[in-house]
Coordinates of C-alpha atoms in Angstrom, one line a residue:
M1386 CA 116.9 -56.6 134.6
A1387 CA 116.0 -55.5 138.1
E1388 CA 113.1 -53.5 136.7
G1389 CA 111.7 -56.6 134.9
T1390 CA 112.1 -58.7 138.0
A1391 CA 110.3 -56.1 140.1
A1392 CA 107.5 -55.9 137.5
A1393 CA 107.1 -59.6 137.5
A1394 CA 107.0 -59.7 141.3
A1395 CA 104.4 -57.0 141.4
A1396 CA 102.3 -58.8 138.8
A1397 CA 102.6 -62.1 140.8
S1398 CA 101.4 -60.3 143.9
S1399 CA 98.2 -59.1 142.2
C1400 CA 97.4 -62.5 140.6
E1401 CA 95.1 -65.1 142.1
V1402 CA 96.8 -68.5 141.6
D1403 CA 94.8 -71.8 141.8
L1404 CA 97.3 -74.6 141.9
G1405 CA 94.6 -77.3 142.0
N1406 CA 93.6 -76.3 138.4
L1407 CA 97.1 -74.9 137.5
M1408 CA 95.6 -71.6 136.6
A1409 CA 96.1 -67.9 137.4
Y1410 CA 93.9 -64.9 137.1
D1411 CA 94.5 -61.1 137.4
P1412 CA 91.2 -59.4 138.5
S1413 CA 92.8 -55.9 138.4
H1414 CA 94.1 -56.2 134.8
H1415 CA 92.7 -53.8 132.2
I1416 CA 93.8 -52.3 128.9
A1417 CA 94.4 -48.6 129.3
A1418 CA 93.7 -47.7 125.7
A1419 CA 92.3 -49.6 122.7
P1420 CA 95.0 -51.1 120.6
S1421 CA 95.6 -49.6 117.2
S1422 CA 96.2 -52.8 115.4
R1423 CA 95.7 -56.6 115.8
E1424 CA 99.4 -57.2 116.2
E1425 CA 99.5 -54.7 119.2
L1426 CA 96.6 -56.6 120.9
R1427 CA 98.3 -59.9 120.2
E1428 CA 101.6 -58.7 121.9
E1429 CA 99.7 -57.4 124.9
C1430 CA 97.9 -60.7 125.3
L1431 CA 101.1 -62.7 125.0
R1432 CA 102.9 -60.4 127.6
K1433 CA 100.1 -60.9 130.1
A1434 CA 99.9 -64.6 129.5
T1435 CA 103.6 -64.9 130.1
E1436 CA 103.3 -63.1 133.4
L1437 CA 100.5 -65.4 134.6
A1438 CA 102.3 -68.5 133.5
Q1439 CA 105.4 -67.3 135.4
A1440 CA 103.3 -66.7 138.5
V1441 CA 102.0 -70.3 138.3
A1442 CA 105.5 -71.6 137.9
D1443 CA 106.8 -69.6 140.9
V1444 CA 104.2 -70.9 143.2
L1445 CA 104.5 -74.4 141.9
F1446 CA 108.3 -74.6 142.4
A1447 CA 107.8 -73.1 145.9
L1448 CA 106.0 -76.3 147.0
P1449 CA 108.1 -78.9 149.0
P1450 CA 109.0 -81.7 146.6
N1451 CA 109.2 -85.4 147.3
E1452 CA 112.0 -87.4 145.8
D1453 CA 111.1 -90.3 143.5
R1454 CA 113.0 -92.6 141.2
D1455 CA 111.5 -90.6 138.3
G1456 CA 112.5 -87.3 139.9
P1457 CA 111.0 -84.7 142.2
I1458 CA 107.2 -84.9 142.6
V1459 CA 104.9 -82.4 144.2
H1460 CA 101.4 -82.9 145.4
L1461 CA 99.0 -80.2 144.3
P1462 CA 96.5 -78.7 146.8
P1463 CA 92.8 -79.1 146.2
P1464 CA 91.3 -76.7 143.6
T1465 CA 89.7 -73.5 144.9
T1466 CA 87.9 -72.4 141.7
R1467 CA 84.8 -74.3 140.7
L1468 CA 84.7 -74.7 137.0
P1469 CA 81.3 -75.0 135.2
R1470 CA 80.1 -78.3 133.8
E1471 CA 80.4 -79.0 130.0
K1472 CA 76.9 -80.4 129.9
H1473 CA 73.7 -80.1 131.9
L1474 CA 73.0 -82.3 134.9
P1475 CA 71.3 -85.6 133.8
K1476 CA 67.7 -85.9 134.7
P1477 CA 66.9 -88.3 137.6
K1478 CA 66.0 -91.8 136.5
P1479 CA 62.4 -92.7 137.4
P1480 CA 62.1 -95.6 139.8
T1481 CA 61.1 -99.0 138.5
K1482 CA 58.1 -100.9 139.8
W1483 CA 60.2 -103.1 142.0
E1484 CA 61.9 -100.0 143.5
Q1485 CA 58.6 -98.4 144.2
F1486 CA 57.3 -101.6 145.8
A1487 CA 60.5 -102.0 147.9
K1488 CA 60.3 -98.4 149.2
M1489 CA 56.6 -98.9 150.1
K1490 CA 57.3 -102.1 152.0
G1491 CA 60.6 -100.9 153.5
I1492 CA 62.7 -103.6 151.8
T1493 CA 66.4 -102.8 151.8
K1494 CA 68.8 -104.1 149.2
R1495 CA 71.3 -106.6 150.6
K1496 CA 74.7 -107.2 149.1
K1497 CA 75.0 -110.8 147.9
N1498 CA 78.2 -112.8 147.9
K1499 CA 79.7 -113.4 144.4
R1500 CA 80.9 -116.9 145.4
E1501 CA 79.1 -119.7 147.1
W1502 CA 80.0 -123.3 148.1
D1503 CA 79.0 -125.9 145.5
E1504 CA 78.0 -129.2 147.0
Q1505 CA 78.4 -131.2 143.8
T1506 CA 82.1 -130.3 143.1
Q1507 CA 83.1 -129.3 146.7
T1508 CA 84.6 -126.0 145.4
W1509 CA 83.8 -122.3 145.6
K1510 CA 82.1 -121.1 142.4
R1511 CA 80.5 -117.9 141.1
T1512 CA 76.7 -117.4 141.5
Y1513 CA 76.3 -116.4 137.9
G1514 CA 77.7 -117.0 134.4
Y1515 CA 79.7 -119.9 133.1
D1516 CA 80.6 -122.7 135.6
R1517 CA 78.3 -121.2 138.2
V1518 CA 77.2 -122.8 141.5
N1519 CA 74.4 -125.4 141.4
D1520 CA 74.2 -125.3 137.6
D1521 CA 71.5 -127.5 136.0
K1522 CA 74.1 -129.1 133.8
D1523 CA 76.0 -130.4 136.8
I1524 CA 73.0 -132.0 138.5
P1525 CA 72.6 -135.6 137.2
I1526 CA 69.7 -136.5 139.6
L1527 CA 66.7 -134.5 140.8
E1528 CA 64.8 -135.5 143.8
A1529 CA 61.1 -136.1 143.0
K1530 CA 58.4 -134.2 144.8
A1531 CA 54.9 -135.1 145.8
T1532 CA 53.5 -132.4 143.5
D1533 CA 55.3 -133.6 140.4
E1534 CA 53.1 -134.9 137.6
P1535 CA 54.0 -138.3 136.2
G1536 CA 55.5 -138.4 132.8
V1537 CA 56.9 -134.9 133.0
D1538 CA 60.7 -134.4 132.4
P1539 CA 62.0 -132.5 135.4
F1540 CA 65.1 -131.3 133.5
A1541 CA 63.0 -129.9 130.6
Q1542 CA 60.6 -128.3 133.2
R1543 CA 63.5 -126.5 134.9
R1544 CA 64.7 -125.2 131.5
D1545 CA 61.3 -123.9 130.6
E1546 CA 61.0 -122.2 134.0
K1547 CA 64.3 -120.5 133.5
K1548 CA 63.4 -119.4 130.0
K1549 CA 60.2 -117.9 131.3
R1550 CA 62.1 -116.0 134.0
V1551 CA 64.5 -114.6 131.5
E1552 CA 61.6 -113.5 129.2
K1553 CA 59.9 -111.9 132.2
Q1554 CA 63.0 -110.0 133.1
E1555 CA 63.5 -108.8 129.5
K1556 CA 59.9 -107.6 129.4
N1557 CA 60.3 -105.7 132.6
R1558 CA 63.5 -104.1 131.3
L1559 CA 61.8 -102.9 128.2
Q1560 CA 58.9 -101.5 130.3
N1561 CA 61.3 -99.6 132.5
L1562 CA 63.0 -98.2 129.4
K1563 CA 59.6 -97.1 128.0
R1564 CA 58.7 -95.4 131.3
A1565 CA 62.1 -93.6 131.4
A1566 CA 61.6 -92.5 127.8
K1567 CA 58.4 -90.7 128.7
V1568 CA 60.2 -88.4 131.0
G1569 CA 63.3 -88.1 128.8
A1570 CA 65.7 -89.9 131.2
L1571 CA 66.9 -92.8 129.0
P1572 CA 70.5 -94.0 129.7
S1573 CA 73.1 -92.4 127.4
H1574 CA 74.2 -95.7 125.8
I1575 CA 70.6 -96.4 124.8
Q1576 CA 70.2 -92.9 123.4
L1577 CA 73.3 -93.2 121.4
A1578 CA 72.0 -96.5 119.9
A1579 CA 68.7 -94.8 119.0
T1580 CA 69.3 -92.2 116.3
A1581 CA 65.9 -90.7 116.7
L1582 CA 66.4 -89.8 120.4
P1583 CA 68.6 -87.0 121.6
I1584 CA 71.5 -87.3 124.0
T1585 CA 70.8 -86.3 127.6
G1586 CA 71.8 -82.7 128.3
T1587 CA 71.4 -81.4 124.8
K1588 CA 69.0 -78.7 123.7
A1589 CA 67.4 -80.9 121.1
D1590 CA 63.6 -81.2 121.3
V1591 CA 62.8 -84.3 123.4
P1592 CA 59.6 -86.0 122.0
K1593 CA 56.8 -86.1 124.5
K1594 CA 56.1 -89.7 123.8
S1595 CA 58.5 -92.1 122.2
R1596 CA 57.1 -94.1 119.3
K1597 CA 56.9 -97.8 119.2
E1598 CA 59.3 -98.0 116.2
D1599 CA 62.0 -96.1 118.2
L1600 CA 61.8 -98.5 121.2
E1601 CA 61.8 -101.5 118.8
G1602 CA 64.9 -100.1 117.1
V1603 CA 66.6 -99.7 120.5
A1604 CA 65.7 -103.2 121.5
G1605 CA 66.9 -104.6 118.2
M1606 CA 70.3 -102.8 118.4
A1607 CA 70.7 -104.0 122.0
S1608 CA 69.9 -107.6 121.1
S1609 CA 72.4 -107.6 118.2
A1610 CA 75.2 -106.0 120.2
T1611 CA 77.0 -109.4 120.7
A1612 CA 80.0 -111.0 119.1
S1613 CA 77.8 -113.1 116.8
G1614 CA 75.5 -110.1 116.0
G1615 CA 72.6 -111.8 117.8
K1616 CA 72.7 -114.8 115.6
F1617 CA 72.7 -117.4 118.4
D1618 CA 70.5 -115.4 120.9
E1619 CA 67.0 -116.6 121.6
K1620 CA 64.3 -114.3 120.3
L1621 CA 61.5 -113.0 122.5
P1622 CA 57.9 -113.8 121.6
G1623 CA 56.8 -111.3 119.0
E1624 CA 60.2 -109.9 118.4
K1625 CA 60.8 -109.0 114.7
P1626 CA 64.0 -109.7 112.9
P1627 CA 66.2 -106.6 112.0
K1628 CA 65.2 -104.9 108.8
H1629 CA 68.8 -104.0 107.8
P1630 CA 71.1 -106.7 109.1
G1631 CA 74.8 -105.6 108.9
K1632 CA 77.0 -107.4 106.4
H1633 CA 80.6 -108.0 107.3
R1634 CA 83.2 -107.4 104.7
K1635 CA 85.4 -110.3 103.8
F1636 CA 89.0 -109.5 103.1
L1637 CA 91.4 -111.8 101.3
P1638 CA 94.5 -113.0 103.3
V1639 CA 97.7 -111.1 103.0
A1640 CA 100.0 -114.1 102.8
E1641 CA 100.2 -115.7 99.4
G1642 CA 99.9 -119.5 99.2
K1643 CA 97.5 -122.3 98.4
G1644 CA 93.8 -122.3 98.9
M1645 CA 92.5 -119.0 100.3
G1646 CA 95.9 -117.3 100.0
N1647 CA 95.9 -117.7 96.2
Q1648 CA 92.5 -116.1 95.6
E1649 CA 93.9 -112.6 95.5
K1650 CA 96.3 -113.5 92.7
Q1651 CA 93.5 -115.3 90.8
Q1652 CA 91.2 -112.3 91.2
N1653 CA 93.8 -109.9 89.9
D1654 CA 94.5 -112.1 86.9
K1655 CA 90.8 -112.3 86.1
I1656 CA 90.4 -108.5 86.2
L1657 CA 93.6 -108.0 84.1
N1658 CA 92.4 -110.5 81.5
A1659 CA 89.0 -108.9 81.2
L1660 CA 90.6 -105.5 80.6
L1661 CA 93.0 -106.9 78.0
A1662 CA 90.1 -108.6 76.3
K1663 CA 88.2 -105.4 75.9
N1664 CA 91.1 -103.5 74.5
S1665 CA 92.4 -106.2 72.1
E1666 CA 90.5 -107.9 69.3
D1667 CA 93.0 -110.8 68.8
Q1668 CA 92.8 -112.2 72.3
M1669 CA 90.1 -114.8 72.6
D1670 CA 89.6 -117.9 74.8
V1671 CA 89.1 -120.6 72.1
S1672 CA 88.2 -123.4 74.5
K1673 CA 85.6 -121.2 76.3
A1674 CA 84.1 -120.2 72.9
I1675 CA 83.7 -123.9 71.8
T1676 CA 82.1 -124.8 75.1
M1677 CA 79.6 -122.0 74.9
Y1678 CA 78.8 -123.0 71.3
K1679 CA 78.2 -126.7 72.4
V1680 CA 76.0 -125.6 75.3
K1681 CA 74.0 -123.4 73.1
K1682 CA 73.4 -126.1 70.5
E1683 CA 72.5 -128.6 73.2
K1684 CA 69.9 -126.2 74.7
Q1685 CA 68.4 -125.6 71.2
R1686 CA 68.2 -129.4 70.5
R1687 CA 66.4 -130.0 73.8
K1688 CA 64.0 -127.2 73.1
D1689 CA 63.1 -128.6 69.7
K1690 CA 62.7 -132.0 71.1
D1691 CA 60.3 -130.8 73.8
T1692 CA 58.3 -128.8 71.2
S1693 CA 57.9 -131.8 68.9
S1694 CA 56.9 -134.1 71.7
A1695 CA 54.3 -131.7 73.0
S1696 CA 52.8 -131.3 69.5
N1697 CA 52.6 -135.1 69.1
K1698 CA 50.6 -135.4 72.3
L1699 CA 48.1 -132.7 71.2
K1700 CA 47.3 -134.5 67.9
A1701 CA 44.1 -136.5 67.9
Q1702 CA 44.6 -140.2 67.5
K1703 CA 42.2 -141.7 64.9
K1704 CA 40.8 -145.1 65.8
P1705 CA 40.6 -147.6 62.9
H1706 CA 37.1 -148.6 61.9
K1707 CA 36.4 -152.4 62.0
K1708 CA 34.9 -153.9 59.0
S1709 CA 31.5 -155.6 59.6
S1710 CA 31.4 -159.3 58.7
K1711 CA 27.6 -159.1 57.8
K1712 CA 26.8 -159.1 54.1
K1713 CA 24.1 -157.1 52.7
A1714 CA 21.2 -159.1 51.4

């Protein structure tokens, strides 16, 4: 027992323990002779792994614990071993036109407040989204300006201006994506949406120039990524509808009852009756057969009637000759 403890202490002294990553490594370990069998190699690996795990446990339990309601807790020191990344470093995103212009002019980005004082409701509101500050819907009266043209609806004009601003922002966003695609620095969520483009950091061949179809597919997937599938979103000028719109499956309700709840039972009865009708010659719906016979007879009667009326119209009508009242001399 003493020999095993001494061997474990000697092994722990030669190990390098990194508590930040909960790992241990023995740089001086080597196998003296090649193992004769796979079982011998497996036993040697298990023995060394047990020694390393015991070394980590000894150093871990030597740390001063802090008492908590869940039990003793220890704070691990920062890791000393730098582990490699799983993927490559992402490529730097190219600056947009506005970022280039701001850098050239020395414009610094200021942090805006998320809430502002609304004069209409006398409350603090958000500057964006639903129920935002100074919303056009909350303004009942607009002050006329000297430059306003007579006969122009100011509310409709504000809506049109907002629509144009949104379209311009969307156009700039697509242009930035196109510029980023040329250098292979598209965002990961856009690359996951586009099946033709590889994920950042992979060894797949990045196309030198993205095709127009790829960018249209990315824009279409991004526009339809809403709760309604893009049904109520406004379309951009020149935007094409999706080629393969997704179809949602409709499941019948689980609870049985009237209306929709009874459809599952009716559907099962219909399938069962169809199967029984194929396997049995005696089973036949008499009322359905009579109805089909009557409908067929009615269609045939109408067809004959239309044929006879068309033939009567095509016949030439002979005009009766009038007898002359003059007598031959």
